CSV table of C-alpha atoms in Angstrom, one decimal:
chain,number,residue,atom,x,y,z
A,56,UNK,CA,-242.0,-28.4,-3.4
A,57,UNK,CA,-242.0,-26.8,-6.8
A,58,UNK,CA,-242.7,-28.5,-10.0
A,59,UNK,CA,-242.0,-32.1,-10.8
A,60,UNK,CA,-238.8,-32.6,-12.7
A,61,UNK,CA,-237.3,-35.4,-14.7
A,62,UNK,CA,-235.2,-38.4,-13.7
A,63,UNK,CA,-231.4,-38.6,-13.4
A,64,UNK,CA,-229.1,-36.8,-15.7
A,65,UNK,CA,-228.9,-33.1,-16.2
A,66,UNK,CA,-232.1,-32.3,-14.2
A,67,UNK,CA,-233.3,-33.2,-10.8
A,68,UNK,CA,-233.6,-36.7,-9.4
A,69,UNK,CA,-237.2,-37.2,-8.6
A,70,UNK,CA,-237.7,-39.1,-5.4
A,71,UNK,CA,-241.2,-40.4,-4.7
A,72,UNK,CA,-242.2,-41.2,-1.2
A,73,UNK,CA,-245.5,-43.1,-0.9
A,74,UNK,CA,-247.5,-42.0,2.2
A,75,UNK,CA,-250.6,-43.7,3.5
A,76,UNK,CA,-252.7,-43.5,6.6
A,77,UNK,CA,-250.9,-44.7,9.8
A,78,UNK,CA,-247.5,-44.6,8.1
A,79,UNK,CA,-244.7,-44.0,10.6
A,80,UNK,CA,-243.8,-40.4,10.5
A,81,UNK,CA,-240.0,-40.9,10.7
A,82,UNK,CA,-240.1,-43.3,7.8
A,83,UNK,CA,-241.3,-40.4,5.7
A,84,UNK,CA,-239.5,-37.5,7.5
A,85,UNK,CA,-236.1,-39.1,7.8
A,86,UNK,CA,-235.4,-39.7,4.1
A,87,UNK,CA,-237.0,-36.4,3.2
A,88,UNK,CA,-234.8,-34.5,5.6
A,89,UNK,CA,-231.6,-36.2,4.4
A,90,UNK,CA,-232.4,-35.6,0.7
A,91,UNK,CA,-233.5,-32.0,1.0
A,92,UNK,CA,-230.5,-31.2,3.2
A,93,UNK,CA,-228.3,-32.7,0.5
A,94,UNK,CA,-229.6,-30.1,-1.9
A,95,UNK,CA,-227.8,-27.5,0.2
A,96,UNK,CA,-224.5,-29.2,-0.9
A,97,UNK,CA,-225.0,-29.5,-4.6
A,98,UNK,CA,-227.5,-32.3,-4.9
A,99,UNK,CA,-230.6,-31.9,-7.0
A,100,UNK,CA,-233.3,-34.0,-5.4
A,101,UNK,CA,-237.0,-33.2,-6.2
A,102,UNK,CA,-238.8,-35.0,-3.3
A,103,UNK,CA,-242.4,-35.7,-3.9
A,104,UNK,CA,-245.0,-37.2,-1.6
A,105,UNK,CA,-247.9,-39.1,-3.1
A,106,UNK,CA,-250.7,-41.2,-1.6
A,107,UNK,CA,-253.0,-43.9,-3.1
A,108,UNK,CA,-256.0,-41.7,-3.2
A,109,UNK,CA,-254.2,-38.4,-3.7
A,110,UNK,CA,-255.3,-37.1,-0.3
A,111,UNK,CA,-253.3,-36.0,2.8
A,112,UNK,CA,-252.6,-38.8,5.3
A,113,UNK,CA,-252.6,-39.1,9.1
A,114,UNK,CA,-249.4,-40.7,10.4
A,115,UNK,CA,-249.1,-43.1,13.3
A,116,UNK,CA,-248.2,-40.2,15.6
A,117,UNK,CA,-251.4,-38.4,14.6
A,118,UNK,CA,-249.6,-35.7,12.6
A,119,UNK,CA,-251.1,-35.0,9.2
A,120,UNK,CA,-248.7,-35.1,6.2
A,121,UNK,CA,-249.7,-33.4,2.9
A,122,UNK,CA,-249.1,-34.9,-0.5
A,123,UNK,CA,-247.1,-32.7,-2.8
A,124,UNK,CA,-248.2,-33.9,-6.2
A,125,UNK,CA,-250.5,-36.5,-7.9
A,126,UNK,CA,-249.3,-39.8,-9.3
A,127,UNK,CA,-250.3,-38.8,-12.9
A,128,UNK,CA,-247.9,-35.7,-12.7
A,129,UNK,CA,-244.9,-37.9,-11.9
A,130,UNK,CA,-242.3,-38.4,-14.7
A,131,UNK,CA,-242.4,-41.6,-16.7
A,132,UNK,CA,-239.3,-42.9,-14.9
A,133,UNK,CA,-238.8,-41.4,-11.4
A,134,UNK,CA,-235.3,-41.9,-10.0
A,135,UNK,CA,-236.0,-43.3,-6.6
A,136,UNK,CA,-239.1,-44.8,-4.9
A,137,UNK,CA,-239.3,-44.8,-1.1
A,138,UNK,CA,-241.9,-47.1,0.5
A,139,UNK,CA,-242.3,-46.4,4.3
A,140,UNK,CA,-244.1,-48.7,6.7
A,141,UNK,CA,-246.6,-48.9,9.4
A,142,UNK,CA,-246.6,-50.8,12.7
A,143,UNK,CA,-249.5,-53.1,11.5
A,144,UNK,CA,-247.9,-54.3,8.3
A,145,UNK,CA,-250.8,-56.7,7.6
A,146,UNK,CA,-253.1,-53.7,7.2
A,147,UNK,CA,-250.7,-52.2,4.8
A,148,UNK,CA,-250.3,-55.3,2.6
A,149,UNK,CA,-254.1,-55.7,2.6
A,150,UNK,CA,-254.6,-52.2,1.2
A,151,UNK,CA,-255.0,-53.0,-2.5
A,152,UNK,CA,-254.8,-49.3,-3.5
A,153,UNK,CA,-251.5,-49.0,-1.7
A,154,UNK,CA,-250.0,-52.3,-3.1
A,155,UNK,CA,-251.3,-51.5,-6.5
A,156,UNK,CA,-249.7,-48.0,-6.5
A,157,UNK,CA,-246.4,-49.4,-5.2
A,158,UNK,CA,-246.4,-52.2,-7.9
A,159,UNK,CA,-246.9,-49.6,-10.6
A,160,UNK,CA,-244.3,-47.2,-9.4
A,161,UNK,CA,-241.7,-49.9,-8.6
A,162,UNK,CA,-242.0,-51.2,-12.2
A,163,UNK,CA,-241.0,-47.8,-13.7
A,164,UNK,CA,-238.6,-46.4,-11.1
A,165,UNK,CA,-234.8,-46.8,-11.4
A,166,UNK,CA,-234.1,-47.4,-7.7
A,167,UNK,CA,-236.6,-48.9,-5.3
A,168,UNK,CA,-236.2,-48.6,-1.5
A,169,UNK,CA,-238.1,-49.3,1.7
A,170,UNK,CA,-237.9,-48.2,5.3
A,171,UNK,CA,-238.8,-50.5,8.2
A,172,UNK,CA,-242.1,-52.4,7.6
A,173,UNK,CA,-242.2,-50.9,4.1
A,174,UNK,CA,-240.3,-54.1,3.1
A,175,UNK,CA,-243.6,-56.1,3.6
A,176,UNK,CA,-245.3,-53.9,1.0
A,177,UNK,CA,-242.5,-54.5,-1.5
A,178,UNK,CA,-242.4,-58.2,-0.7
A,179,UNK,CA,-246.2,-58.4,-1.2
A,180,UNK,CA,-245.8,-57.0,-4.7
A,181,UNK,CA,-243.2,-59.8,-5.5
A,182,UNK,CA,-240.4,-57.2,-6.1
A,183,UNK,CA,-238.2,-58.8,-3.4
A,184,UNK,CA,-238.6,-62.4,-4.5
A,185,UNK,CA,-235.1,-64.0,-4.5
A,186,UNK,CA,-233.6,-60.8,-3.2
A,187,UNK,CA,-231.8,-59.9,0.0
A,188,UNK,CA,-233.7,-57.5,2.2
A,189,UNK,CA,-234.1,-56.3,5.8
A,190,UNK,CA,-236.7,-54.7,8.0
A,191,UNK,CA,-237.1,-53.8,11.7
A,192,UNK,CA,-235.3,-56.4,13.8
A,193,UNK,CA,-238.5,-57.3,15.6
A,194,UNK,CA,-240.3,-57.9,12.3
A,195,UNK,CA,-237.6,-59.9,10.6
A,196,UNK,CA,-238.9,-63.3,11.6
A,197,UNK,CA,-242.4,-62.3,10.4
A,198,UNK,CA,-241.0,-61.2,7.0
A,199,UNK,CA,-239.2,-64.6,6.7
A,200,UNK,CA,-242.4,-66.5,7.6
A,201,UNK,CA,-244.8,-64.4,5.5
A,202,UNK,CA,-242.6,-64.1,2.4
A,203,UNK,CA,-240.2,-67.1,2.3
A,204,UNK,CA,-239.0,-66.1,-1.2
A,205,UNK,CA,-237.2,-63.1,0.4
A,206,UNK,CA,-233.7,-63.7,1.7
A,207,UNK,CA,-234.0,-61.8,5.0
A,208,UNK,CA,-230.8,-60.3,6.5
A,209,UNK,CA,-232.1,-59.4,10.0
A,210,UNK,CA,-229.0,-57.9,11.5
A,211,UNK,CA,-228.2,-55.3,8.8
A,212,UNK,CA,-229.2,-51.6,9.0
A,213,UNK,CA,-229.7,-51.6,5.3
A,214,UNK,CA,-229.3,-54.0,2.5
A,215,UNK,CA,-228.6,-53.3,-1.2
A,216,UNK,CA,-229.4,-55.9,-3.9
A,217,UNK,CA,-229.1,-54.5,-7.3
A,218,UNK,CA,-231.5,-51.5,-7.7
A,219,UNK,CA,-233.3,-52.5,-4.5
A,220,UNK,CA,-232.3,-51.1,-1.1
A,221,UNK,CA,-234.2,-51.9,2.1
A,222,UNK,CA,-233.5,-50.6,5.6
A,223,UNK,CA,-234.2,-51.5,9.2
A,224,UNK,CA,-236.5,-49.8,11.6
A,225,UNK,CA,-237.5,-46.1,11.7
A,226,UNK,CA,-234.3,-44.0,12.0
A,227,UNK,CA,-232.5,-46.5,9.7
A,228,UNK,CA,-234.2,-44.6,6.9
A,229,UNK,CA,-231.7,-41.9,7.6
A,230,UNK,CA,-228.8,-44.4,7.2
A,231,UNK,CA,-230.3,-45.6,4.0
A,232,UNK,CA,-230.8,-42.1,2.6
A,233,UNK,CA,-227.2,-41.1,3.4
A,234,UNK,CA,-226.1,-44.2,1.5
A,235,UNK,CA,-228.2,-43.1,-1.5
A,236,UNK,CA,-226.7,-39.6,-1.3
A,237,UNK,CA,-223.2,-41.1,-1.3
A,238,UNK,CA,-224.1,-43.3,-4.3
A,239,UNK,CA,-225.4,-40.3,-6.3
A,240,UNK,CA,-223.1,-37.5,-5.2
A,241,UNK,CA,-220.1,-39.1,-3.4
A,242,UNK,CA,-219.0,-39.5,0.2
A,243,UNK,CA,-218.1,-35.8,0.6
A,244,UNK,CA,-221.7,-34.6,0.1
A,245,UNK,CA,-223.1,-37.5,2.3
A,246,UNK,CA,-220.6,-36.6,5.0
A,247,UNK,CA,-221.7,-32.9,5.0
A,248,UNK,CA,-225.3,-34.0,5.3
A,249,UNK,CA,-224.4,-36.3,8.2
A,250,UNK,CA,-222.5,-33.5,10.0
A,251,UNK,CA,-225.4,-31.1,9.4
A,252,UNK,CA,-228.0,-33.5,10.9
A,253,UNK,CA,-225.6,-34.6,13.7
A,254,UNK,CA,-225.9,-38.3,12.8
A,255,UNK,CA,-223.4,-41.1,12.1
A,256,UNK,CA,-222.1,-41.2,8.5
A,257,UNK,CA,-222.3,-45.0,9.2
A,258,UNK,CA,-223.6,-46.1,12.6
A,259,UNK,CA,-221.2,-48.3,14.6
A,260,UNK,CA,-223.0,-51.6,14.3
A,261,UNK,CA,-226.1,-53.2,13.0
A,262,UNK,CA,-229.4,-54.1,14.5
A,263,UNK,CA,-227.6,-56.7,16.6
A,264,UNK,CA,-226.7,-54.0,19.1
A,265,UNK,CA,-230.4,-54.3,20.2
A,266,UNK,CA,-231.3,-57.1,22.6
A,267,UNK,CA,-231.6,-60.6,21.2
A,268,UNK,CA,-233.8,-61.3,24.2
A,269,UNK,CA,-236.4,-59.0,22.7
A,270,UNK,CA,-236.6,-61.4,19.7
A,271,UNK,CA,-240.3,-62.5,19.4
A,272,UNK,CA,-240.7,-65.7,21.5
A,273,UNK,CA,-240.9,-69.0,19.6
A,274,UNK,CA,-244.2,-70.7,19.8
A,275,UNK,CA,-242.8,-74.3,19.7
A,276,UNK,CA,-242.1,-75.5,23.3
A,277,UNK,CA,-238.9,-77.3,22.3
A,278,UNK,CA,-237.4,-74.3,20.6
A,279,UNK,CA,-238.4,-72.1,23.6
A,280,UNK,CA,-236.7,-74.5,25.9
A,281,UNK,CA,-233.5,-74.5,23.9
A,282,UNK,CA,-233.5,-70.7,23.7
A,283,UNK,CA,-234.0,-70.5,27.5
A,284,UNK,CA,-231.0,-72.9,28.0
A,285,UNK,CA,-228.8,-70.8,25.8
A,286,UNK,CA,-229.7,-67.5,27.5
A,287,UNK,CA,-229.4,-69.0,31.0
A,288,UNK,CA,-225.7,-69.4,30.6
A,289,UNK,CA,-224.0,-68.4,27.3
A,290,UNK,CA,-220.6,-69.5,28.6
A,291,UNK,CA,-221.5,-73.2,28.3
A,292,UNK,CA,-220.5,-75.2,25.2
A,293,UNK,CA,-223.4,-74.8,22.7
A,294,UNK,CA,-222.6,-76.8,19.6
A,295,UNK,CA,-225.5,-77.9,17.5
A,296,UNK,CA,-224.9,-81.6,18.2
A,297,UNK,CA,-225.1,-80.9,22.0
A,298,UNK,CA,-228.2,-78.7,21.7
A,299,UNK,CA,-230.0,-81.3,19.6
A,300,UNK,CA,-229.0,-84.1,22.0
A,301,UNK,CA,-230.2,-82.1,25.0
A,302,UNK,CA,-233.5,-81.5,23.3
A,303,UNK,CA,-233.9,-85.2,22.3
A,304,UNK,CA,-234.2,-84.5,18.5
A,305,UNK,CA,-232.0,-84.8,15.5
A,306,UNK,CA,-229.7,-82.0,14.5
A,307,UNK,CA,-231.6,-81.5,11.2
A,308,UNK,CA,-235.0,-81.4,13.0
A,309,UNK,CA,-233.7,-78.8,15.6
A,310,UNK,CA,-232.2,-76.6,12.9
A,311,UNK,CA,-235.4,-76.7,10.8
A,312,UNK,CA,-237.6,-75.9,13.8
A,313,UNK,CA,-235.3,-73.2,15.0
A,314,UNK,CA,-235.2,-71.4,11.7
A,315,UNK,CA,-238.9,-71.6,11.2
A,316,UNK,CA,-239.7,-70.2,14.7
A,317,UNK,CA,-236.9,-67.6,15.0
A,318,UNK,CA,-235.7,-66.8,11.5
A,319,UNK,CA,-232.1,-67.8,12.4
A,320,UNK,CA,-230.0,-70.9,13.0
A,321,UNK,CA,-229.2,-72.2,16.5
A,322,UNK,CA,-225.6,-71.3,16.0
A,323,UNK,CA,-226.5,-67.7,15.1
A,324,UNK,CA,-228.7,-67.4,18.1
A,325,UNK,CA,-225.9,-68.7,20.4
A,326,UNK,CA,-223.5,-66.1,18.9
A,327,UNK,CA,-226.2,-63.3,19.3
A,328,UNK,CA,-226.7,-64.2,23.0
A,329,UNK,CA,-223.0,-64.3,23.6
A,330,UNK,CA,-222.5,-61.0,21.9
A,331,UNK,CA,-225.2,-59.5,24.1
A,332,UNK,CA,-223.6,-60.9,27.3
A,333,UNK,CA,-220.2,-59.5,26.2
A,334,UNK,CA,-221.8,-56.1,25.5
A,335,UNK,CA,-223.2,-56.0,29.0
A,336,UNK,CA,-219.8,-57.0,30.5
A,337,UNK,CA,-217.9,-54.5,28.4
A,338,UNK,CA,-220.1,-51.5,29.0
A,339,UNK,CA,-220.6,-52.0,32.8
A,340,UNK,CA,-217.4,-53.6,34.0
A,341,UNK,CA,-213.6,-53.3,34.0
A,342,UNK,CA,-212.6,-56.9,33.3
A,343,UNK,CA,-210.0,-57.3,30.6
A,344,UNK,CA,-211.3,-58.3,27.1
A,345,UNK,CA,-209.8,-61.8,27.4
A,346,UNK,CA,-211.8,-62.4,30.7
A,347,UNK,CA,-215.0,-61.0,29.1
A,348,UNK,CA,-214.6,-63.4,26.2
A,349,UNK,CA,-214.3,-66.3,28.6
A,350,UNK,CA,-217.3,-65.3,30.7
A,351,UNK,CA,-219.4,-64.7,27.6
A,352,UNK,CA,-218.6,-68.1,26.1
A,353,UNK,CA,-216.3,-67.2,23.3
A,354,UNK,CA,-213.2,-68.9,24.7
A,355,UNK,CA,-210.7,-66.3,23.5
A,356,UNK,CA,-210.6,-62.6,22.7
A,357,UNK,CA,-209.8,-63.3,19.1
A,358,UNK,CA,-212.9,-65.4,18.7
A,359,UNK,CA,-215.0,-62.7,20.3
A,360,UNK,CA,-213.4,-60.1,18.1
A,361,UNK,CA,-214.3,-62.0,14.9
A,362,UNK,CA,-217.9,-62.4,16.0
A,363,UNK,CA,-218.2,-58.8,17.1
A,364,UNK,CA,-216.8,-57.5,13.9
A,365,UNK,CA,-219.2,-59.7,11.9
A,366,UNK,CA,-222.3,-58.9,14.0
A,367,UNK,CA,-221.7,-55.3,15.0
A,368,UNK,CA,-219.1,-54.0,12.6
A,369,UNK,CA,-216.8,-52.9,15.5
A,370,UNK,CA,-214.3,-54.7,17.8
A,371,UNK,CA,-215.0,-55.3,21.5
A,372,UNK,CA,-212.5,-52.6,22.4
A,373,UNK,CA,-214.1,-50.0,20.2
A,374,UNK,CA,-217.6,-51.1,21.4
A,375,UNK,CA,-216.5,-50.5,25.0
A,376,UNK,CA,-215.2,-47.0,24.2
A,377,UNK,CA,-218.3,-46.0,22.3
A,378,UNK,CA,-221.1,-47.5,24.4
A,379,UNK,CA,-219.9,-47.3,27.9
A,380,UNK,CA,-221.3,-43.8,28.2
A,381,UNK,CA,-223.8,-41.7,26.3
A,382,UNK,CA,-221.0,-39.0,26.3
A,383,UNK,CA,-218.9,-38.8,23.1
A,384,UNK,CA,-215.8,-40.9,23.2
A,385,UNK,CA,-212.6,-39.0,23.5
């Protein structure tokens, strides 16, 4: 991609994507496609791909990705750093050459971002200590357990905390990159890029639209039992006091165990299960919203609307219109 330019200001914004063996291809390609497409609408991104040893890498899909420059040819202060991930995040964080490179680049880059499991690499360097961050919904409990200093927000597609921006899994790197384009060049340019790539400017909902039942199973038998009781019938009263009494433990002990095992509070898990039950009813049935709210355990359509808006960013009525069919809503 041409020569390496400077940072922000009158010249190009240099964006450095760190590639490494078994990196997820879309974690690299998604941001690159968004940023280079933005150049067609007046942006000036100079996207560079580097690797720890300066060599090309083989992605998780087997496709080889070439580096575009060496680390020593980067400007003193690149504008944006993108750290992608790989499925086996432990192998990535154990790669001292990779973590060393990310530590060095993060310290001198104006804006630091990650896609999917790339958050683990950033967390390993200490950059995310005390910060809000997200990752793939399936990995969020592992990020919480491995790096308790990080304030994990598991339901969000991307999270901004100061100059740090982390995103959820795989295609969420596109959402993150559109947000970066909007920050740098305004909503108009970001909207043109989204239109060109045929993606949502802002997708309708967070990671909560994916099944809470696919949350990694808790290891502690008591927590597993409580989770099974909640999912068996979301419509039953599920206050923390009742859950703890049914499990034969104190409220404080259940809350501590639940958060340790699942990365969320019991109440949040109840809401997630109820949202999922309501999603199924809304997308497959014709019952009125008030009846769906009753069957899913919310009690009223207003309560369901508040939880839906918080968890998914859309109302139950809008959800039904958007997700009942794969065809575009009228």
